[in-house]
Amino acid sequence: MVLLDANVLYPNALRDLLIRIAQSGLVRAKWTDEILDEVFRNLKENRPDLDPGKLDRTRELMNCSVRDCLATGYEPLVPALTLPDPDDRHVLAAAIKAQGSDDFVLDRIALNRRLVVEAVLRIAASRRSPPTSFAEILDALERAGLRKSVAELRSWRADQG
């Protein structure tokens, strides 16, 4: 199980990849309503070019696309936790196991490279406006912080000829 926090659900390409990895069965992905509130509040504030209705629809689709994705029952733990940023207590309370997103994806590549590559290919195939290539998705994932994972996927792609 991995808890996906706002910092990995905010970037579109990274969010898309992590959801597709979860859909493939390589991991049980979870998030909380509080995490989604933070993601979509910040997207609406920082990206006025995005249609708020479409963002609301994206949130709905996220919750429908990954089975049992909403973490619940952690709320009683929150008051007992002490962190430098009290606003992050809900994340710690909800997380059973967490890794950095790059290490997490790299582990999924090691577990089943084919499923991760297929997830990236499905992301590229789903992007129509504008159309996006496999390499462009890798570029976006690299900008989102997946440097080691992207290097591994690029080396696989180079080996494929």
Tab-separated table of C-alpha atoms in Angstrom:
chain	number	residue	atom	x	y	z
A	1	MET	CA	0.000	0.000	0.000
A	2	VAL	CA	1.189	3.482	-0.787
A	3	LEU	CA	-0.364	6.743	0.279
A	4	LEU	CA	-0.203	9.311	-2.518
A	5	ASP	CA	0.202	12.815	-1.106
A	6	ALA	CA	-0.662	16.112	-2.784
A	7	ASN	CA	2.877	16.680	-4.048
A	8	VAL	CA	2.659	13.592	-6.304
A	9	LEU	CA	-1.000	14.020	-7.262
A	10	TYR	CA	-0.603	17.668	-8.329
A	11	PRO	CA	1.579	17.147	-11.472
A	12	ASN	CA	-0.680	15.787	-14.218
A	13	ALA	CA	1.732	13.274	-15.794
A	14	LEU	CA	2.867	11.903	-12.434
A	15	ARG	CA	-0.722	11.614	-11.155
A	16	ASP	CA	-1.704	9.816	-14.353
A	17	LEU	CA	1.211	7.373	-14.126
A	18	LEU	CA	0.641	6.535	-10.459
A	19	ILE	CA	-3.072	5.938	-11.044
A	20	ARG	CA	-2.373	3.682	-14.017
A	21	ILE	CA	0.198	1.726	-12.009
A	22	ALA	CA	-2.467	1.257	-9.326
A	23	GLN	CA	-5.005	0.174	-11.939
A	24	SER	CA	-2.543	-2.424	-13.241
A	25	GLY	CA	-2.489	-4.045	-9.798
A	26	LEU	CA	1.183	-3.355	-9.041
A	27	VAL	CA	0.224	-1.428	-5.905
A	28	ARG	CA	-2.729	-0.489	-3.731
A	29	ALA	CA	-2.867	3.297	-3.955
A	30	LYS	CA	-4.633	5.373	-1.329
A	31	TRP	CA	-5.318	9.043	-0.692
A	32	THR	CA	-7.615	11.008	1.575
A	33	ASP	CA	-10.305	13.573	0.891
A	34	GLU	CA	-8.034	16.103	2.641
A	35	ILE	CA	-5.209	15.313	0.220
A	36	LEU	CA	-7.536	15.712	-2.771
A	37	ASP	CA	-8.878	18.976	-1.312
A	38	GLU	CA	-5.304	20.288	-1.218
A	39	VAL	CA	-4.491	19.093	-4.749
A	40	PHE	CA	-7.553	20.550	-6.405
A	41	ARG	CA	-7.621	23.765	-4.360
A	42	ASN	CA	-4.030	24.447	-5.457
A	43	LEU	CA	-4.715	23.507	-9.072
A	44	LYS	CA	-7.657	25.912	-9.172
A	45	GLU	CA	-5.566	28.695	-7.594
A	46	ASN	CA	-2.399	28.147	-9.641
A	47	ARG	CA	-3.909	27.165	-12.987
A	48	PRO	CA	-6.755	29.559	-13.826
A	49	ASP	CA	-6.500	28.283	-17.414
A	50	LEU	CA	-7.977	24.941	-16.310
A	51	ASP	CA	-11.759	24.582	-16.244
A	52	PRO	CA	-12.873	24.130	-12.589
A	53	GLY	CA	-15.652	21.788	-13.742
A	54	LYS	CA	-13.130	19.557	-15.495
A	55	LEU	CA	-10.962	19.537	-12.371
A	56	ASP	CA	-13.975	18.440	-10.310
A	57	ARG	CA	-14.608	15.697	-12.885
A	58	THR	CA	-10.955	14.600	-12.671
A	59	ARG	CA	-11.339	14.213	-8.913
A	60	GLU	CA	-14.480	12.102	-9.391
A	61	LEU	CA	-12.751	9.928	-11.981
A	62	MET	CA	-9.768	9.407	-9.686
A	63	ASN	CA	-12.010	8.130	-6.918
A	64	CYS	CA	-13.857	5.823	-9.320
A	65	SER	CA	-10.811	4.521	-11.191
A	66	VAL	CA	-8.839	3.043	-8.284
A	67	ARG	CA	-10.611	0.483	-6.125
A	68	ASP	CA	-10.745	1.280	-2.399
A	69	CYS	CA	-8.582	4.395	-2.854
A	70	LEU	CA	-9.941	6.569	-0.045
A	71	ALA	CA	-8.090	6.090	3.236
A	72	THR	CA	-10.434	6.398	6.183
A	73	GLY	CA	-10.349	5.708	9.886
A	74	TYR	CA	-7.082	7.566	10.468
A	75	GLU	CA	-8.735	10.687	11.874
A	76	PRO	CA	-8.524	9.690	15.577
A	77	LEU	CA	-4.721	9.418	15.250
A	78	VAL	CA	-4.233	12.985	14.002
A	79	PRO	CA	-4.449	14.859	17.345
A	80	ALA	CA	-1.806	12.601	18.920
A	81	LEU	CA	0.809	13.306	16.241
A	82	THR	CA	3.371	16.068	16.566
A	83	LEU	CA	5.042	17.362	13.412
A	84	PRO	CA	6.796	20.614	12.497
A	85	ASP	CA	3.877	21.336	10.148
A	86	PRO	CA	0.627	20.380	11.910
A	87	ASP	CA	-1.171	20.484	8.543
A	88	ASP	CA	0.788	17.366	7.530
A	89	ARG	CA	-0.401	15.233	10.448
A	90	HIS	CA	-3.239	13.746	8.394
A	91	VAL	CA	-0.712	12.439	5.863
A	92	LEU	CA	1.383	10.697	8.507
A	93	ALA	CA	-1.723	9.292	10.170
A	94	ALA	CA	-3.011	7.888	6.872
A	95	ALA	CA	0.317	6.495	5.644
A	96	ILE	CA	1.154	2.932	6.566
A	97	LYS	CA	4.105	2.844	4.227
A	98	ALA	CA	5.488	5.645	2.123
A	99	GLN	CA	8.420	6.032	-0.222
A	100	GLY	CA	9.687	8.829	-2.395
A	101	SER	CA	7.759	8.765	-5.660
A	102	ASP	CA	10.885	8.158	-7.785
A	103	ASP	CA	11.994	5.196	-5.665
A	104	PHE	CA	8.427	3.920	-5.600
A	105	VAL	CA	8.097	3.973	-9.415
A	106	LEU	CA	11.602	2.527	-9.826
A	107	ASP	CA	10.545	-0.374	-7.578
A	108	ARG	CA	7.448	-0.933	-9.758
A	109	ILE	CA	9.691	-0.966	-12.866
A	110	ALA	CA	11.872	-3.621	-11.226
A	111	LEU	CA	8.763	-5.599	-10.279
A	112	ASN	CA	7.128	-5.480	-13.724
A	113	ARG	CA	8.702	-3.205	-16.337
A	114	ARG	CA	6.139	-4.179	-18.977
A	115	LEU	CA	3.171	-2.928	-16.923
A	116	VAL	CA	4.875	0.404	-16.187
A	117	VAL	CA	5.852	0.894	-19.846
A	118	GLU	CA	2.275	0.045	-20.850
A	119	ALA	CA	1.011	2.639	-18.354
A	120	VAL	CA	3.226	5.320	-19.935
A	121	LEU	CA	2.124	4.249	-23.429
A	122	ARG	CA	-1.549	4.473	-22.355
A	123	ILE	CA	-0.939	7.975	-21.005
A	124	ALA	CA	0.587	9.025	-24.337
A	125	ALA	CA	-2.265	7.409	-26.286
A	126	SER	CA	-4.863	9.187	-24.143
A	127	ARG	CA	-3.418	12.657	-24.775
A	128	ARG	CA	-5.077	14.105	-27.846
A	129	SER	CA	-5.098	17.838	-27.289
A	130	PRO	CA	-2.271	18.182	-27.984
A	131	PRO	CA	-1.087	14.696	-28.950
A	132	THR	CA	1.795	13.580	-26.735
A	133	SER	CA	4.537	11.050	-27.457
A	134	PHE	CA	6.074	8.470	-25.137
A	135	ALA	CA	9.233	10.631	-24.981
A	136	GLU	CA	7.211	13.739	-24.084
A	137	ILE	CA	5.487	11.864	-21.245
A	138	LEU	CA	8.926	10.795	-19.989
A	139	ASP	CA	10.062	14.448	-20.154
A	140	ALA	CA	7.036	15.491	-18.074
A	141	LEU	CA	7.695	12.725	-15.545
A	142	GLU	CA	11.327	13.805	-15.297
A	143	ARG	CA	10.234	17.395	-14.613
A	144	ALA	CA	7.945	15.986	-11.895
A	145	GLY	CA	10.994	14.469	-10.180
A	146	LEU	CA	11.161	10.895	-11.522
A	147	ARG	CA	14.757	11.186	-12.735
A	148	LYS	CA	15.903	7.623	-11.932
A	149	SER	CA	12.687	6.043	-13.188
A	150	VAL	CA	12.783	7.988	-16.443
A	151	ALA	CA	16.456	7.078	-16.972
A	152	GLU	CA	15.530	3.412	-16.527
A	153	LEU	CA	12.597	3.694	-18.967
A	154	ARG	CA	14.740	5.547	-21.518
A	155	SER	CA	17.453	2.891	-21.299
A	156	TRP	CA	14.807	0.202	-21.856
A	157	ARG	CA	13.459	2.148	-24.841
A	158	ALA	CA	16.979	2.469	-26.317
A	159	ASP	CA	17.479	-1.295	-25.934
A	160	GLN	CA	14.244	-1.883	-27.869
A	161	GLY	CA	15.739	-0.094	-30.850
